[in-house]
């Protein structure tokens, strides 16, 4: 039976408990929802000792299900002030599962900086004053040297230590590169607890137990093949998620110049196609087709190098390129790679940061397209520069302080880069998701047999997608293969067959949606108790009034439709 480990940083006590029977199909985001609603006062100070910092593996972690090993982290968010889950690739979820753990719930605050070492013998806390202040790359190097190549590391950067609400949690890949669970400021919760890092060592641990191995094997064979051969997964493998820049531009829904238009003239310069061309022609050591976690069969990740072949960054994704690039009118992919490296090293969310810089550019703090200015602004966060401190507090704080009216955020969180006036189902998700304006909660991309820009039926579409992706975040499935699975009935049947094989019970497609709905209901209940109302389920007014060119659309989904999404939650 999977277990939970509760660690109180104030006393140092570590207590194991069996996962309750009614939580057996909850991992990742679902387990975070259950723990938060059961154990955390929704009115708690997000940066106080009574908030929980939760690290959770998905239900499929450590099994042979392809792409089923995302790591979720969660807490009450210092950015949204609501419940928050963010997830990342890396090795940590697999290692937690191999240690028999579905989740780790960290309470209290340590008196001094700590590193938690977790292995088959339990959790050990070690003073980490020498690591406090280190950037992500130096921290990973030191911990790897101390604990060896068999560990996974979950950490916060210098900005998390300073408790700014754009701080991310970092998780290491099999080759010790950083991946971030970026959204909602969860790195600041880690920093508030003075927990610099969790080192997870599964040496000597057993394989994850599966109730029906034969059923799992047959489902995995079909799933792996179906995901691998999907056309979109092919594109992702060839050009990384950055290939979505050209797609979004073509669809006229690429956030550009602080959401004032849906196309960026220089889109090719920041695209996956450009990266693939650089890799093929003139960049030594540049890698396309990299994977961020064990069991991935898509390989959409990348390693970006400079002209001499030196490492610059890895995993530079569509959202980072769009929000720091087109949204800020920056067209220099080398500068964007440098900025991405800096954000990873400081441990911050590139999306919230790009959104905040776009707002600051609209206020005239920097000129549009000023890549060096953006880099310097970010670099100044730990140095305490005034405008830098502002952007570290997120899109809304930046806009309010600078007197900007067009602030692209919902529930306090900066919006993802898919234009909600053009993809109106995505707009409904941004408005109503209990997580704030996240694309990963239900991005209604075209190709789903509906008119993306009609207001009709968007609320129903968003609700279905929100249930589906809440379930994906609960089982630990990466969102890219989840798109392939969603597009093919046969693959969805194989996925639920695999879940049933792991859990040892019948599990249907209806059960998958019911699981997602159960998770969403817990999140909505938490947020309502934290003071959220339907008035928080709205897009900023400018999206409903200002036309997005060249599409000519405004966001015109009726308010009653927005209110209907969670009316029965
Ligand atoms: S598909 Fe991409 S993001 Fe997902 S696990 Fe693979 S490399 Fe990571």
PDB file of N, CA, C and O in Angstrom, residues 52-119:
ATOM      1  N   UNK A  52       0.909  23.889   4.049  1.00  0.00           N
ATOM      2  CA  UNK A  52       1.627  22.648   3.745  1.00  0.00           C
ATOM      3  C   UNK A  52       2.371  22.821   2.430  1.00  0.00           C
ATOM      4  O   UNK A  52       1.834  23.438   1.503  1.00  0.00           O
ATOM      5  N   UNK A  53       3.563  22.269   2.331  1.00  0.00           N
ATOM      6  CA  UNK A  53       4.239  22.136   1.039  1.00  0.00           C
ATOM      7  C   UNK A  53       4.195  20.652   0.694  1.00  0.00           C
ATOM      8  O   UNK A  53       4.743  19.815   1.418  1.00  0.00           O
ATOM      9  N   UNK A  54       3.511  20.352  -0.406  1.00  0.00           N
ATOM     10  CA  UNK A  54       3.260  18.947  -0.739  1.00  0.00           C
ATOM     11  C   UNK A  54       4.009  18.570  -2.016  1.00  0.00           C
ATOM     12  O   UNK A  54       3.998  19.305  -3.010  1.00  0.00           O
ATOM     13  N   UNK A  55       4.667  17.433  -1.974  1.00  0.00           N
ATOM     14  CA  UNK A  55       5.331  16.871  -3.146  1.00  0.00           C
ATOM     15  C   UNK A  55       4.648  15.535  -3.412  1.00  0.00           C
ATOM     16  O   UNK A  55       4.591  14.684  -2.518  1.00  0.00           O
ATOM     17  N   UNK A  56       4.089  15.373  -4.614  1.00  0.00           N
ATOM     18  CA  UNK A  56       3.278  14.171  -4.832  1.00  0.00           C
ATOM     19  C   UNK A  56       3.586  13.516  -6.167  1.00  0.00           C
ATOM     20  O   UNK A  56       3.700  14.184  -7.197  1.00  0.00           O
ATOM     21  N   UNK A  57       3.691  12.198  -6.125  1.00  0.00           N
ATOM     22  CA  UNK A  57       3.837  11.410  -7.354  1.00  0.00           C
ATOM     23  C   UNK A  57       2.452  11.073  -7.884  1.00  0.00           C
ATOM     24  O   UNK A  57       1.503  10.927  -7.118  1.00  0.00           O
ATOM     25  N   UNK A  58       2.337  10.939  -9.194  1.00  0.00           N
ATOM     26  CA  UNK A  58       1.066  10.527  -9.772  1.00  0.00           C
ATOM     27  C   UNK A  58       0.812   9.040  -9.547  1.00  0.00           C
ATOM     28  O   UNK A  58       1.717   8.291  -9.164  1.00  0.00           O
ATOM     29  N   UNK A  59      -0.401   8.633  -9.824  1.00  0.00           N
ATOM     30  CA  UNK A  59      -0.790   7.239  -9.625  1.00  0.00           C
ATOM     31  C   UNK A  59       0.065   6.283 -10.463  1.00  0.00           C
ATOM     32  O   UNK A  59       0.350   5.157 -10.057  1.00  0.00           O
ATOM     33  N   UNK A  60       0.521   6.746 -11.633  1.00  0.00           N
ATOM     34  CA  UNK A  60       1.267   5.867 -12.546  1.00  0.00           C
ATOM     35  C   UNK A  60       2.785   5.944 -12.350  1.00  0.00           C
ATOM     36  O   UNK A  60       3.526   5.268 -13.066  1.00  0.00           O
ATOM     37  N   UNK A  61       3.239   6.769 -11.423  1.00  0.00           N
ATOM     38  CA  UNK A  61       4.692   6.965 -11.263  1.00  0.00           C
ATOM     39  C   UNK A  61       5.403   5.645 -10.981  1.00  0.00           C
ATOM     40  O   UNK A  61       4.932   4.822 -10.194  1.00  0.00           O
ATOM     41  N   UNK A  62       6.510   5.469 -11.658  1.00  0.00           N
ATOM     42  CA  UNK A  62       7.335   4.283 -11.420  1.00  0.00           C
ATOM     43  C   UNK A  62       6.869   3.048 -12.152  1.00  0.00           C
ATOM     44  O   UNK A  62       7.520   2.009 -12.096  1.00  0.00           O
ATOM     45  N   UNK A  63       5.736   3.133 -12.858  1.00  0.00           N
ATOM     46  CA  UNK A  63       5.258   1.992 -13.644  1.00  0.00           C
ATOM     47  C   UNK A  63       5.782   2.139 -15.077  1.00  0.00           C
ATOM     48  O   UNK A  63       6.426   3.133 -15.415  1.00  0.00           O
ATOM     49  N   UNK A  64       5.426   1.179 -15.917  1.00  0.00           N
ATOM     50  CA  UNK A  64       5.910   1.213 -17.308  1.00  0.00           C
ATOM     51  C   UNK A  64       5.036   2.075 -18.217  1.00  0.00           C
ATOM     52  O   UNK A  64       5.294   2.157 -19.418  1.00  0.00           O
ATOM     53  N   UNK A  65       4.036   2.748 -17.675  1.00  0.00           N
ATOM     54  CA  UNK A  65       3.168   3.568 -18.527  1.00  0.00           C
ATOM     55  C   UNK A  65       3.982   4.728 -19.090  1.00  0.00           C
ATOM     56  O   UNK A  65       4.609   5.474 -18.336  1.00  0.00           O
ATOM     57  N   UNK A  66       4.013   4.896 -20.425  1.00  0.00           N
ATOM     58  CA  UNK A  66       4.857   5.953 -20.995  1.00  0.00           C
ATOM     59  C   UNK A  66       4.400   7.327 -20.533  1.00  0.00           C
ATOM     60  O   UNK A  66       3.207   7.607 -20.442  1.00  0.00           O
ATOM     61  N   UNK A  67       5.380   8.174 -20.226  1.00  0.00           N
ATOM     62  CA  UNK A  67       5.136   9.571 -19.868  1.00  0.00           C
ATOM     63  C   UNK A  67       4.289   9.745 -18.607  1.00  0.00           C
ATOM     64  O   UNK A  67       3.714  10.810 -18.394  1.00  0.00           O
ATOM     65  N   UNK A  68       4.230   8.715 -17.774  1.00  0.00           N
ATOM     66  CA  UNK A  68       3.357   8.786 -16.593  1.00  0.00           C
ATOM     67  C   UNK A  68       4.084   9.142 -15.315  1.00  0.00           C
ATOM     68  O   UNK A  68       3.659   8.731 -14.237  1.00  0.00           O
ATOM     69  N   UNK A  69       5.162   9.922 -15.391  1.00  0.00           N
ATOM     70  CA  UNK A  69       5.940  10.175 -14.176  1.00  0.00           C
ATOM     71  C   UNK A  69       6.138  11.633 -13.816  1.00  0.00           C
ATOM     72  O   UNK A  69       7.163  12.002 -13.240  1.00  0.00           O
ATOM     73  N   UNK A  70       5.155  12.498 -14.136  1.00  0.00           N
ATOM     74  CA  UNK A  70       5.301  13.909 -13.738  1.00  0.00           C
ATOM     75  C   UNK A  70       5.278  14.036 -12.215  1.00  0.00           C
ATOM     76  O   UNK A  70       4.604  13.274 -11.513  1.00  0.00           O
ATOM     77  N   UNK A  71       5.984  15.025 -11.720  1.00  0.00           N
ATOM     78  CA  UNK A  71       5.990  15.331 -10.289  1.00  0.00           C
ATOM     79  C   UNK A  71       5.101  16.547 -10.048  1.00  0.00           C
ATOM     80  O   UNK A  71       5.247  17.571 -10.718  1.00  0.00           O
ATOM     81  N   UNK A  72       4.190  16.434  -9.083  1.00  0.00           N
ATOM     82  CA  UNK A  72       3.366  17.583  -8.700  1.00  0.00           C
ATOM     83  C   UNK A  72       3.864  18.168  -7.393  1.00  0.00           C
ATOM     84  O   UNK A  72       4.277  17.429  -6.489  1.00  0.00           O
ATOM     85  N   UNK A  73       3.816  19.490  -7.290  1.00  0.00           N
ATOM     86  CA  UNK A  73       4.027  20.152  -5.995  1.00  0.00           C
ATOM     87  C   UNK A  73       2.811  21.025  -5.748  1.00  0.00           C
ATOM     88  O   UNK A  73       2.139  21.475  -6.680  1.00  0.00           O
ATOM     89  N   UNK A  74       2.508  21.257  -4.481  1.00  0.00           N
ATOM     90  CA  UNK A  74       1.294  22.013  -4.196  1.00  0.00           C
ATOM     91  C   UNK A  74       1.340  22.685  -2.837  1.00  0.00           C
ATOM     92  O   UNK A  74       2.151  22.350  -1.968  1.00  0.00           O
ATOM     93  N   UNK A  75       0.440  23.656  -2.664  1.00  0.00           N
ATOM     94  CA  UNK A  75       0.326  24.429  -1.423  1.00  0.00           C
ATOM     95  C   UNK A  75      -0.784  25.453  -1.642  1.00  0.00           C
ATOM     96  O   UNK A  75      -1.356  25.540  -2.734  1.00  0.00           O
ATOM     97  N   UNK A  76      -1.075  26.264  -0.631  1.00  0.00           N
ATOM     98  CA  UNK A  76      -1.830  27.488  -0.896  1.00  0.00           C
ATOM     99  C   UNK A  76      -0.848  28.469  -1.519  1.00  0.00           C
ATOM    100  O   UNK A  76       0.255  28.687  -1.004  1.00  0.00           O
ATOM    101  N   UNK A  77      -1.265  29.066  -2.637  1.00  0.00           N
ATOM    102  CA  UNK A  77      -0.330  29.875  -3.428  1.00  0.00           C
ATOM    103  C   UNK A  77      -0.155  31.291  -2.880  1.00  0.00           C
ATOM    104  O   UNK A  77      -1.142  31.976  -2.617  1.00  0.00           O
ATOM    105  N   UNK A  78       1.085  31.751  -2.758  1.00  0.00           N
ATOM    106  CA  UNK A  78       1.311  33.156  -2.387  1.00  0.00           C
ATOM    107  C   UNK A  78       0.956  34.112  -3.525  1.00  0.00           C
ATOM    108  O   UNK A  78       0.830  35.311  -3.302  1.00  0.00           O
ATOM    109  N   UNK A  79       0.784  33.580  -4.737  1.00  0.00           N
ATOM    110  CA  UNK A  79       0.446  34.429  -5.886  1.00  0.00           C
ATOM    111  C   UNK A  79      -1.068  34.548  -6.035  1.00  0.00           C
ATOM    112  O   UNK A  79      -1.614  35.656  -6.110  1.00  0.00           O
ATOM    113  N   UNK A  80      -1.769  33.419  -6.070  1.00  0.00           N
ATOM    114  CA  UNK A  80      -3.225  33.460  -6.296  1.00  0.00           C
ATOM    115  C   UNK A  80      -4.006  33.536  -4.992  1.00  0.00           C
ATOM    116  O   UNK A  80      -5.177  33.879  -4.993  1.00  0.00           O
ATOM    117  N   UNK A  81      -3.389  33.125  -3.901  1.00  0.00           N
ATOM    118  CA  UNK A  81      -4.040  33.008  -2.579  1.00  0.00           C
ATOM    119  C   UNK A  81      -5.098  31.900  -2.586  1.00  0.00           C
ATOM    120  O   UNK A  81      -5.971  31.860  -1.714  1.00  0.00           O
ATOM    121  N   UNK A  82      -5.023  31.041  -3.583  1.00  0.00           N
ATOM    122  CA  UNK A  82      -5.905  29.879  -3.646  1.00  0.00           C
ATOM    123  C   UNK A  82      -5.094  28.605  -3.670  1.00  0.00           C
ATOM    124  O   UNK A  82      -3.859  28.622  -3.533  1.00  0.00           O
ATOM    125  N   UNK A  83      -5.779  27.500  -3.888  1.00  0.00           N
ATOM    126  CA  UNK A  83      -5.066  26.215  -3.960  1.00  0.00           C
ATOM    127  C   UNK A  83      -4.205  26.188  -5.215  1.00  0.00           C
ATOM    128  O   UNK A  83      -4.562  26.773  -6.242  1.00  0.00           O
ATOM    129  N   UNK A  84      -3.064  25.540  -5.139  1.00  0.00           N
ATOM    130  CA  UNK A  84      -2.180  25.531  -6.300  1.00  0.00           C
ATOM    131  C   UNK A  84      -1.485  24.191  -6.446  1.00  0.00           C
ATOM    132  O   UNK A  84      -0.979  23.637  -5.472  1.00  0.00           O
ATOM    133  N   UNK A  85      -1.480  23.718  -7.670  1.00  0.00           N
ATOM    134  CA  UNK A  85      -0.645  22.579  -8.048  1.00  0.00           C
ATOM    135  C   UNK A  85       0.163  23.002  -9.259  1.00  0.00           C
ATOM    136  O   UNK A  85      -0.347  23.670 -10.162  1.00  0.00           O
ATOM    137  N   UNK A  86       1.446  22.662  -9.286  1.00  0.00           N
ATOM    138  CA  UNK A  86       2.270  22.862 -10.477  1.00  0.00           C
ATOM    139  C   UNK A  86       3.049  21.570 -10.672  1.00  0.00           C
ATOM    140  O   UNK A  86       3.348  20.871  -9.696  1.00  0.00           O
ATOM    141  N   UNK A  87       3.352  21.237 -11.924  1.00  0.00           N
ATOM    142  CA  UNK A  87       4.084  19.979 -12.101  1.00  0.00           C
ATOM    143  C   UNK A  87       5.233  20.123 -13.075  1.00  0.00           C
ATOM    144  O   UNK A  87       5.310  21.089 -13.843  1.00  0.00           O
ATOM    145  N   UNK A  88       6.134  19.166 -13.000  1.00  0.00           N
ATOM    146  CA  UNK A  88       7.348  19.194 -13.826  1.00  0.00           C
ATOM    147  C   UNK A  88       7.769  17.764 -14.118  1.00  0.00           C
ATOM    148  O   UNK A  88       7.358  16.820 -13.437  1.00  0.00           O
ATOM    149  N   UNK A  89       8.632  17.622 -15.138  1.00  0.00           N
ATOM    150  CA  UNK A  89       9.243  16.322 -15.381  1.00  0.00           C
ATOM    151  C   UNK A  89      10.344  16.078 -14.356  1.00  0.00           C
ATOM    152  O   UNK A  89      10.321  16.625 -13.269  1.00  0.00           O
ATOM    153  N   UNK A  90      11.310  15.269 -14.754  1.00  0.00           N
ATOM    154  CA  UNK A  90      12.383  14.942 -13.824  1.00  0.00           C
ATOM    155  C   UNK A  90      12.224  13.531 -13.283  1.00  0.00           C
ATOM    156  O   UNK A  90      11.305  12.794 -13.664  1.00  0.00           O
ATOM    157  N   UNK A  91      13.119  13.181 -12.377  1.00  0.00           N
ATOM    158  CA  UNK A  91      13.164  11.801 -11.885  1.00  0.00           C
ATOM    159  C   UNK A  91      12.487  11.623 -10.525  1.00  0.00           C
ATOM    160  O   UNK A  91      12.320  10.499 -10.049  1.00  0.00           O
ATOM    161  N   UNK A  92      12.113  12.728  -9.880  1.00  0.00           N
ATOM    162  CA  UNK A  92      11.697  12.654  -8.474  1.00  0.00           C
ATOM    163  C   UNK A  92      10.452  11.799  -8.249  1.00  0.00           C
ATOM    164  O   UNK A  92      10.389  11.030  -7.274  1.00  0.00           O
ATOM    165  N   UNK A  93       9.452  11.908  -9.130  1.00  0.00           N
ATOM    166  CA  UNK A  93       8.209  11.160  -8.894  1.00  0.00           C
ATOM    167  C   UNK A  93       8.474   9.658  -8.930  1.00  0.00           C
ATOM    168  O   UNK A  93       7.968   8.892  -8.099  1.00  0.00           O
ATOM    169  N   UNK A  94       9.275   9.255  -9.889  1.00  0.00           N
ATOM    170  CA  UNK A  94       9.608   7.826 -10.007  1.00  0.00           C
ATOM    171  C   UNK A  94      10.322   7.343  -8.738  1.00  0.00           C
ATOM    172  O   UNK A  94      10.050   6.263  -8.222  1.00  0.00           O
ATOM    173  N   UNK A  95      11.228   8.163  -8.233  1.00  0.00           N
ATOM    174  CA  UNK A  95      11.993   7.747  -7.054  1.00  0.00           C
ATOM    175  C   UNK A  95      11.097   7.719  -5.811  1.00  0.00           C
ATOM    176  O   UNK A  95      11.220   6.823  -4.973  1.00  0.00           O
ATOM    177  N   UNK A  96      10.198   8.693  -5.696  1.00  0.00           N
ATOM    178  CA  UNK A  96       9.256   8.671  -4.571  1.00  0.00           C
ATOM    179  C   UNK A  96       8.447   7.375  -4.611  1.00  0.00           C
ATOM    180  O   UNK A  96       8.277   6.703  -3.592  1.00  0.00           O
ATOM    181  N   UNK A  97       7.921   7.056  -5.807  1.00  0.00           N
ATOM    182  CA  UNK A  97       7.084   5.856  -5.931  1.00  0.00           C
ATOM    183  C   UNK A  97       7.881   4.603  -5.586  1.00  0.00           C
ATOM    184  O   UNK A  97       7.373   3.694  -4.926  1.00  0.00           O
ATOM    185  N   UNK A  98       9.129   4.553  -6.006  1.00  0.00           N
ATOM    186  CA  UNK A  98       9.953   3.372  -5.703  1.00  0.00           C
ATOM    187  C   UNK A  98      10.243   3.262  -4.196  1.00  0.00           C
ATOM    188  O   UNK A  98      10.501   2.186  -3.682  1.00  0.00           O
ATOM    189  N   UNK A  99      10.180   4.401  -3.505  1.00  0.00           N
ATOM    190  CA  UNK A  99      10.327   4.358  -2.038  1.00  0.00           C
ATOM    191  C   UNK A  99       8.994   4.035  -1.357  1.00  0.00           C
ATOM    192  O   UNK A  99       8.895   4.081  -0.129  1.00  0.00           O
ATOM    193  N   UNK A 100       7.986   3.751  -2.165  1.00  0.00           N
ATOM    194  CA  UNK A 100       6.673   3.397  -1.590  1.00  0.00           C
ATOM    195  C   UNK A 100       5.832   4.600  -1.230  1.00  0.00           C
ATOM    196  O   UNK A 100       4.809   4.481  -0.556  1.00  0.00           O
ATOM    197  N   UNK A 101       6.251   5.794  -1.666  1.00  0.00           N
ATOM    198  CA  UNK A 101       5.561   7.027  -1.268  1.00  0.00           C
ATOM    199  C   UNK A 101       4.713   7.595  -2.401  1.00  0.00           C
ATOM    200  O   UNK A 101       5.189   7.764  -3.523  1.00  0.00           O
ATOM    201  N   UNK A 102       3.466   7.920  -2.110  1.00  0.00           N
ATOM    202  CA  UNK A 102       2.646   8.668  -3.054  1.00  0.00           C
ATOM    203  C   UNK A 102       2.867  10.169  -2.822  1.00  0.00           C
ATOM    204  O   UNK A 102       2.736  10.957  -3.760  1.00  0.00           O
ATOM    205  N   UNK A 103       3.172  10.529  -1.589  1.00  0.00           N
ATOM    206  CA  UNK A 103       3.347  11.963  -1.330  1.00  0.00           C
ATOM    207  C   UNK A 103       4.142  12.253  -0.076  1.00  0.00           C
ATOM    208  O   UNK A 103       4.327  11.393   0.796  1.00  0.00           O
ATOM    209  N   UNK A 104       4.614  13.495  -0.036  1.00  0.00           N
ATOM    210  CA  UNK A 104       5.382  14.015   1.095  1.00  0.00           C
ATOM    211  C   UNK A 104       4.726  15.331   1.484  1.00  0.00           C
ATOM    212  O   UNK A 104       4.582  16.220   0.642  1.00  0.00           O
ATOM    213  N   UNK A 105       4.299  15.443   2.727  1.00  0.00           N
ATOM    214  CA  UNK A 105       3.632  16.675   3.184  1.00  0.00           C
ATOM    215  C   UNK A 105       4.529  17.351   4.215  1.00  0.00           C
ATOM    216  O   UNK A 105       4.796  16.794   5.286  1.00  0.00           O
ATOM    217  N   UNK A 106       5.009  18.540   3.871  1.00  0.00           N
ATOM    218  CA  UNK A 106       5.969  19.236   4.732  1.00  0.00           C
ATOM    219  C   UNK A 106       5.258  20.380   5.436  1.00  0.00           C
ATOM    220  O   UNK A 106       4.705  21.278   4.791  1.00  0.00           O
ATOM    221  N   UNK A 107       5.279  20.357   6.764  1.00  0.00           N
ATOM    222  CA  UNK A 107       4.623  21.410   7.553  1.00  0.00           C
ATOM    223  C   UNK A 107       5.663  22.165   8.376  1.00  0.00           C
ATOM    224  O   UNK A 107       6.822  21.782   8.457  1.00  0.00           O
ATOM    225  N   UNK A 108       5.211  23.252   9.010  1.00  0.00           N
ATOM    226  CA  UNK A 108       6.084  24.014   9.904  1.00  0.00           C
ATOM    227  C   UNK A 108       7.139  24.814   9.143  1.00  0.00           C
ATOM    228  O   UNK A 108       7.122  24.900   7.908  1.00  0.00           O
ATOM    229  N   UNK A 109       8.038  25.395   9.906  1.00  0.00           N
ATOM    230  CA  UNK A 109       9.162  26.125   9.321  1.00  0.00           C
ATOM    231  C   UNK A 109      10.410  25.787  10.113  1.00  0.00           C
ATOM    232  O   UNK A 109      10.368  25.743  11.353  1.00  0.00           O
ATOM    233  N   UNK A 110      11.496  25.573   9.419  1.00  0.00           N
ATOM    234  CA  UNK A 110      12.758  25.286  10.108  1.00  0.00           C
ATOM    235  C   UNK A 110      13.357  26.588  10.646  1.00  0.00           C
ATOM    236  O   UNK A 110      13.092  27.670  10.126  1.00  0.00           O
ATOM    237  N   UNK A 111      14.164  26.465  11.689  1.00  0.00           N
ATOM    238  CA  UNK A 111      14.803  27.651  12.260  1.00  0.00           C
ATOM    239  C   UNK A 111      15.976  28.100  11.402  1.00  0.00           C
ATOM    240  O   UNK A 111      16.365  29.271  11.425  1.00  0.00           O
ATOM    241  N   UNK A 112      16.550  27.181  10.661  1.00  0.00           N
ATOM    242  CA  UNK A 112      17.681  27.514   9.788  1.00  0.00           C
ATOM    243  C   UNK A 112      17.540  26.715   8.489  1.00  0.00           C
ATOM    244  O   UNK A 112      16.801  25.734   8.450  1.00  0.00           O
ATOM    245  N   UNK A 113      18.230  27.116   7.434  1.00  0.00           N
ATOM    246  CA  UNK A 113      18.101  26.400   6.160  1.00  0.00           C
ATOM    247  C   UNK A 113      18.420  24.912   6.293  1.00  0.00           C
ATOM    248  O   UNK A 113      19.356  24.529   6.986  1.00  0.00           O
ATOM    249  N   UNK A 114      17.618  24.104   5.599  1.00  0.00           N
ATOM    250  CA  UNK A 114      17.744  22.646   5.693  1.00  0.00           C
ATOM    251  C   UNK A 114      17.726  22.007   4.318  1.00  0.00           C
ATOM    252  O   UNK A 114      17.112  22.518   3.382  1.00  0.00           O
ATOM    253  N   UNK A 115      18.370  20.832   4.240  1.00  0.00           N
ATOM    254  CA  UNK A 115      18.160  19.915   3.120  1.00  0.00           C
ATOM    255  C   UNK A 115      17.556  18.649   3.703  1.00  0.00           C
ATOM    256  O   UNK A 115      17.980  18.187   4.768  1.00  0.00           O
ATOM    257  N   UNK A 116      16.530  18.120   3.025  1.00  0.00           N
ATOM    258  CA  UNK A 116      15.935  16.868   3.467  1.00  0.00           C
ATOM    259  C   UNK A 116      16.483  15.745   2.586  1.00  0.00           C
ATOM    260  O   UNK A 116      16.388  15.834   1.356  1.00  0.00           O
ATOM    261  N   UNK A 117      17.047  14.731   3.197  1.00  0.00           N
ATOM    262  CA  UNK A 117      17.520  13.550   2.449  1.00  0.00           C
ATOM    263  C   UNK A 117      16.537  12.420   2.708  1.00  0.00           C
ATOM    264  O   UNK A 117      16.251  12.068   3.859  1.00  0.00           O
ATOM    265  N   UNK A 118      16.027  11.899   1.612  1.00  0.00           N
ATOM    266  CA  UNK A 118      14.961  10.907   1.713  1.00  0.00           C
ATOM    267  C   UNK A 118      15.441   9.621   1.058  1.00  0.00           C
ATOM    268  O   UNK A 118      15.804   9.618  -0.126  1.00  0.00           O
ATOM    269  N   UNK A 119      15.472   8.524   1.829  1.00  0.00           N
ATOM    270  CA  UNK A 119      15.794   7.225   1.216  1.00  0.00           C
ATOM    271  C   UNK A 119      14.947   6.148   1.876  1.00  0.00           C
ATOM    272  O   UNK A 119      13.991   6.460   2.595  1.00  0.00           O
TER     273      UNK A 119
END
